[in-house]
GROMACS .gro file of C-alpha atoms in nm:
model
  207
    1ASN     CA    1  10.332  13.076   8.488
    2ASN     CA    2  10.422  13.081   8.857
    3MET     CA    3  10.116  13.277   8.958
    4GLY     CA    4   9.921  12.956   8.908
    5HIS     CA    5   9.548  12.953   8.890
    6ILE     CA    6   9.267  12.879   9.127
    7GLN     CA    7   9.076  12.565   9.042
    8GLN     CA    8   8.761  12.423   9.191
    9ILE     CA    9   8.781  12.046   9.215
   10ILE     CA   10   8.510  11.791   9.296
   11VAL     CA   11   8.695  11.544   9.522
   12LEU     CA   12   8.653  11.186   9.399
   13ALA     CA   13   8.947  11.027   9.582
   14ASN     CA   14   9.113  11.091   9.916
   15SER     CA   15   9.315  10.786  10.008
   16TYR     CA   16   9.630  10.673  10.183
   17LYS     CA   17   9.956  10.703   9.996
   18GLU     CA   18  10.310  10.659  10.133
   19GLY     CA   19  10.353  10.914  10.412
   20GLY     CA   20  10.044  11.116  10.330
   21LEU     CA   21   9.735  11.132  10.116
   22CYS     CA   22   9.646  11.110   9.749
   23VAL     CA   23   9.367  11.347   9.653
   24ALA     CA   24   9.214  11.358   9.305
   25GLY     CA   25   8.903  11.486   9.140
   26LYS     CA   26   8.750  11.663   8.844
   27ASN     CA   27   8.754  12.032   8.765
   28LEU     CA   28   8.407  12.168   8.840
   29VAL     CA   29   8.384  12.345   8.503
   30THR     CA   30   8.587  12.141   8.253
   31ARG     CA   31   8.522  11.800   8.414
   32LYS     CA   32   8.887  11.713   8.349
   33TRP     CA   33   9.081  11.505   8.603
   34ILE     CA   34   9.323  11.678   8.838
   35ARG     CA   35   9.556  11.517   9.091
   36PRO     CA   36   9.714  11.781   9.319
   37VAL     CA   37  10.069  11.673   9.413
   38ASN     CA   38  10.342  11.807   9.639
   39ASP     CA   39  10.631  11.786   9.392
   40SER     CA   40  10.706  11.709   9.028
   41HIS     CA   41  10.749  11.339   9.112
   42GLY     CA   42  10.389  11.308   9.224
   43GLY     CA   43  10.462  11.344   9.597
   44SER     CA   44  10.179  11.279   9.844
   45LEU     CA   45   9.989  11.557  10.020
   46PRO     CA   46  10.016  11.628  10.395
   47LYS     CA   47   9.746  11.486  10.621
   48SER     CA   48   9.758  11.809  10.820
   49THR     CA   49   9.611  12.006  10.527
   50TYR     CA   50   9.404  11.744  10.346
   51GLY     CA   51   9.300  11.507  10.624
   52ASN     CA   52   8.960  11.665  10.678
   53ILE     CA   53   8.859  11.669  10.312
   54LYS     CA   54   8.574  11.432  10.233
   55LEU     CA   55   8.463  11.272   9.909
   56LEU     CA   56   8.230  11.497   9.705
   57ASN     CA   57   8.359  11.813   9.875
   58ILE     CA   58   8.429  12.088   9.625
   59ILE     CA   59   8.769  12.231   9.709
   60THR     CA   60   8.926  12.554   9.593
   61GLN     CA   61   9.297  12.512   9.539
   62ASN     CA   62   9.575  12.723   9.388
   63LEU     CA   63   9.770  12.503   9.146
   64THR     CA   64  10.096  12.648   9.022
   65GLN     CA   65  10.175  12.426   8.724
   66HIS     CA   66  10.096  12.110   8.534
   67VAL     CA   67  10.362  11.847   8.621
   68PRO     CA   68  10.255  11.541   8.419
   69LEU     CA   69  10.431  11.206   8.450
   70ILE     CA   70  10.391  10.948   8.172
   71GLU     CA   71  10.202  10.724   8.416
   72GLN     CA   72  10.010  11.011   8.584
   73PRO     CA   73   9.938  11.283   8.325
   74GLU     CA   74   9.685  11.456   8.553
   75ASN     CA   75   9.933  11.583   8.813
   76PHE     CA   76   9.929  11.951   8.911
   77LEU     CA   77  10.164  12.111   9.163
   78VAL     CA   78   9.995  12.270   9.464
   79SER     CA   79  10.112  12.603   9.594
   80HIS     CA   80  10.154  12.595   9.969
   81SER     CA   81   9.843  12.796  10.026
   82THR     CA   82   9.543  12.671  10.213
   83VAL     CA   83   9.275  12.447  10.069
   84ASN     CA   84   8.922  12.574  10.108
   85ILE     CA   85   8.613  12.358  10.105
   86SER     CA   86   8.371  12.566   9.899
   87GLY     CA   87   8.074  12.332   9.868
   88ASN     CA   88   7.955  11.979   9.804
   89CYS     CA   89   7.863  11.786   9.493
   90PRO     CA   90   7.540  11.583   9.524
   91ARG     CA   91   7.580  11.208   9.468
   92SER     CA   92   7.318  11.230   9.192
   93GLU     CA   93   7.567  11.436   8.991
   94LEU     CA   94   7.816  11.146   8.980
   95ASN     CA   95   7.638  11.000   8.682
   96ASN     CA   96   7.744  11.304   8.480
   97LEU     CA   97   8.105  11.267   8.597
   98THR     CA   98   8.162  10.900   8.513
   99ASP     CA   99   8.415  10.788   8.255
  100HIS     CA  100   8.338  10.517   8.003
  101PRO     CA  101   8.669  10.352   7.911
  102LYS     CA  102   8.658  10.030   7.713
  103ASP     CA  103   8.868   9.856   7.979
  104LEU     CA  104   9.080   9.939   8.283
  105TRP     CA  105   9.443   9.959   8.173
  106MET     CA  106   9.438   9.621   8.001
  107TYR     CA  107   9.783   9.685   7.855
  108GLY     CA  108   9.930   9.380   8.022
  109SER     CA  109   9.790   9.035   8.087
  110LYS     CA  110   9.767   9.081   8.464
  111LEU     CA  111   9.453   9.253   8.576
  112ASP     CA  112   9.580   9.439   8.884
  113ARG     CA  113   9.910   9.587   8.761
  114VAL     CA  114  10.096   9.720   8.459
  115THR     CA  115  10.463   9.778   8.379
  116PRO     CA  116  10.610  10.120   8.295
  117GLN     CA  117  10.687   9.978   7.949
  118GLU     CA  118  10.319   9.898   7.887
  119ILE     CA  119  10.217  10.250   7.991
  120TYR     CA  120  10.487  10.401   7.770
  121LEU     CA  121  10.362  10.207   7.468
  122ASN     CA  122  10.004  10.319   7.534
  123GLN     CA  123  10.070  10.674   7.646
  124SER     CA  124   9.873  10.839   7.365
  125ASN     CA  125   9.544  10.721   7.517
  126HIS     CA  126   9.659  10.680   7.877
  127GLN     CA  127   9.499  10.836   8.181
  128SER     CA  128   9.563  10.726   8.538
  129LEU     CA  129   9.222  10.805   8.686
  130TYR     CA  130   8.872  10.680   8.610
  131LEU     CA  131   8.533  10.715   8.777
  132ILE     CA  132   8.310  10.422   8.689
  133ASN     CA  133   7.970  10.294   8.800
  134ILE     CA  134   7.930   9.923   8.875
  135LYS     CA  135   7.644   9.701   8.985
  136ALA     CA  136   7.826   9.529   9.270
  137LEU     CA  137   8.154   9.547   9.460
  138LYS     CA  138   8.273   9.246   9.655
  139ILE     CA  139   8.502   9.352   9.941
  140ILE     CA  140   8.742   9.076  10.047
  141VAL     CA  141   9.005   9.046  10.319
  142GLU     CA  142   9.290   8.841  10.174
  143GLY     CA  143   9.620   8.721  10.316
  144ASN     CA  144   9.923   8.860  10.136
  145TYR     CA  145  10.257   8.685  10.083
  146CYS     CA  146  10.385   8.773  10.432
  147GLY     CA  147  10.071   8.675  10.618
  148ASN     CA  148   9.933   9.027  10.669
  149SER     CA  149   9.578   9.094  10.563
  150LYS     CA  150   9.504   9.315  10.267
  151LEU     CA  151   9.177   9.456  10.143
  152VAL     CA  152   9.071   9.405   9.783
  153GLY     CA  153   8.764   9.489   9.580
  154GLU     CA  154   8.635   9.255   9.311
  155PHE     CA  155   8.394   9.375   9.043
  156TYR     CA  156   8.289   9.333   8.682
  157TYR     CA  157   8.330   9.611   8.428
  158ASN     CA  158   8.234   9.564   8.062
  159GLY     CA  159   8.226   9.188   8.116
  160VAL     CA  160   8.578   9.162   8.262
  161GLN     CA  161   8.638   9.069   8.627
  162TYR     CA  162   8.885   9.292   8.808
  163LYS     CA  163   9.032   9.274   9.156
  164PHE     CA  164   9.221   9.580   9.288
  165SER     CA  165   9.358   9.679   9.629
  166ILE     CA  166   9.137   9.922   9.824
  167THR     CA  167   9.311  10.231   9.966
  168ASP     CA  168   9.008  10.429  10.080
  169PRO     CA  169   9.047  10.513  10.453
  170GLU     CA  170   8.673  10.463  10.517
  171TYR     CA  171   8.702  10.103  10.395
  172CYS     CA  172   9.026  10.017  10.572
  173LYS     CA  173   8.822   9.938  10.884
  174TYR     CA  174   8.722   9.614  10.710
  175LYS     CA  175   9.083   9.496  10.741
  176ASN     CA  176   9.015   9.420  11.108
  177ASN     CA  177   8.807   9.123  10.997
  178PRO     CA  178   8.961   8.776  10.966
  179ILE     CA  179   9.113   8.665  10.636
  180GLY     CA  180   8.833   8.531  10.418
  181PHE     CA  181   8.581   8.799  10.522
  182THR     CA  182   8.363   8.918  10.232
  183LYS     CA  183   8.091   9.182  10.195
  184ILE     CA  184   7.896   9.288   9.889
  185GLU     CA  185   7.784   9.645   9.822
  186THR     CA  186   7.562   9.732   9.527
  187ASN     CA  187   7.542  10.023   9.285
  188LYS     CA  188   7.882  10.175   9.357
  189TYR     CA  189   8.081  10.451   9.199
  190LEU     CA  190   8.449  10.360   9.204
  191CYS     CA  191   8.736  10.600   9.165
  192LEU     CA  192   9.023  10.400   9.017
  193SER     CA  193   9.382  10.511   9.001
  194LEU     CA  194   9.712  10.380   8.880
  195GLY     CA  195   9.960  10.398   9.167
  196ALA     CA  196  10.318  10.519   9.170
  197PHE     CA  197  10.594  10.282   9.058
  198PHE     CA  198  10.641  10.001   9.310
  199GLU     CA  199  11.011   9.918   9.307
  200PRO     CA  200  11.000   9.563   9.458
  201THR     CA  201  10.782   9.422   9.178
  202GLY     CA  202  10.856   9.670   8.899
  203HIS     CA  203  10.488   9.752   8.848
  204HIS     CA  204  10.228  10.023   8.884
  205TYR     CA  205   9.929   9.880   9.073
  206LYS     CA  206   9.567   9.956   8.994
  207LEU     CA  207   9.394  10.088   9.307
   0.00000   0.00000   0.00000
């Protein structure tokens, strides 16, 4: 169906992704996850169109077809029409939007990444997006292997400690702090996503 259909999406993620932005959210009516993408390979969205979209905006978007990948089954192709901001979702509504997975992609032994093989073996119950509520998020500036600083978030979910990279533009300002900087924020809703395949390490990272 090339006519596509108009969907209203509550925006729960708008973060940096190679060369553009990754936007994702839940359909206002069905509460199902949708990740609008630029091509069938999950291509990022242009900053020119999506740069001014804020979290909890409700956007109206014409999506032409479902283009699922094994690792990202929620992908829908955007038509090159405009995106309209048609309202806002109150933060109090987030409680009704949260997911309650048992764990966060614990297919592999490493907590911040999975292999394509692990996803393939678990694809029957796989989704690449979750919205969870946690008591506390510890934001940490770490040094990576080439001496640059990277921003990670550490938190507990269902008794397991996780530590994922943070890609939210609002939080990237914390990267200006020296390595070792930490900050704790309480009662947070986190939108978690499995990233695209990262060739150098052969993994999909949890973000």
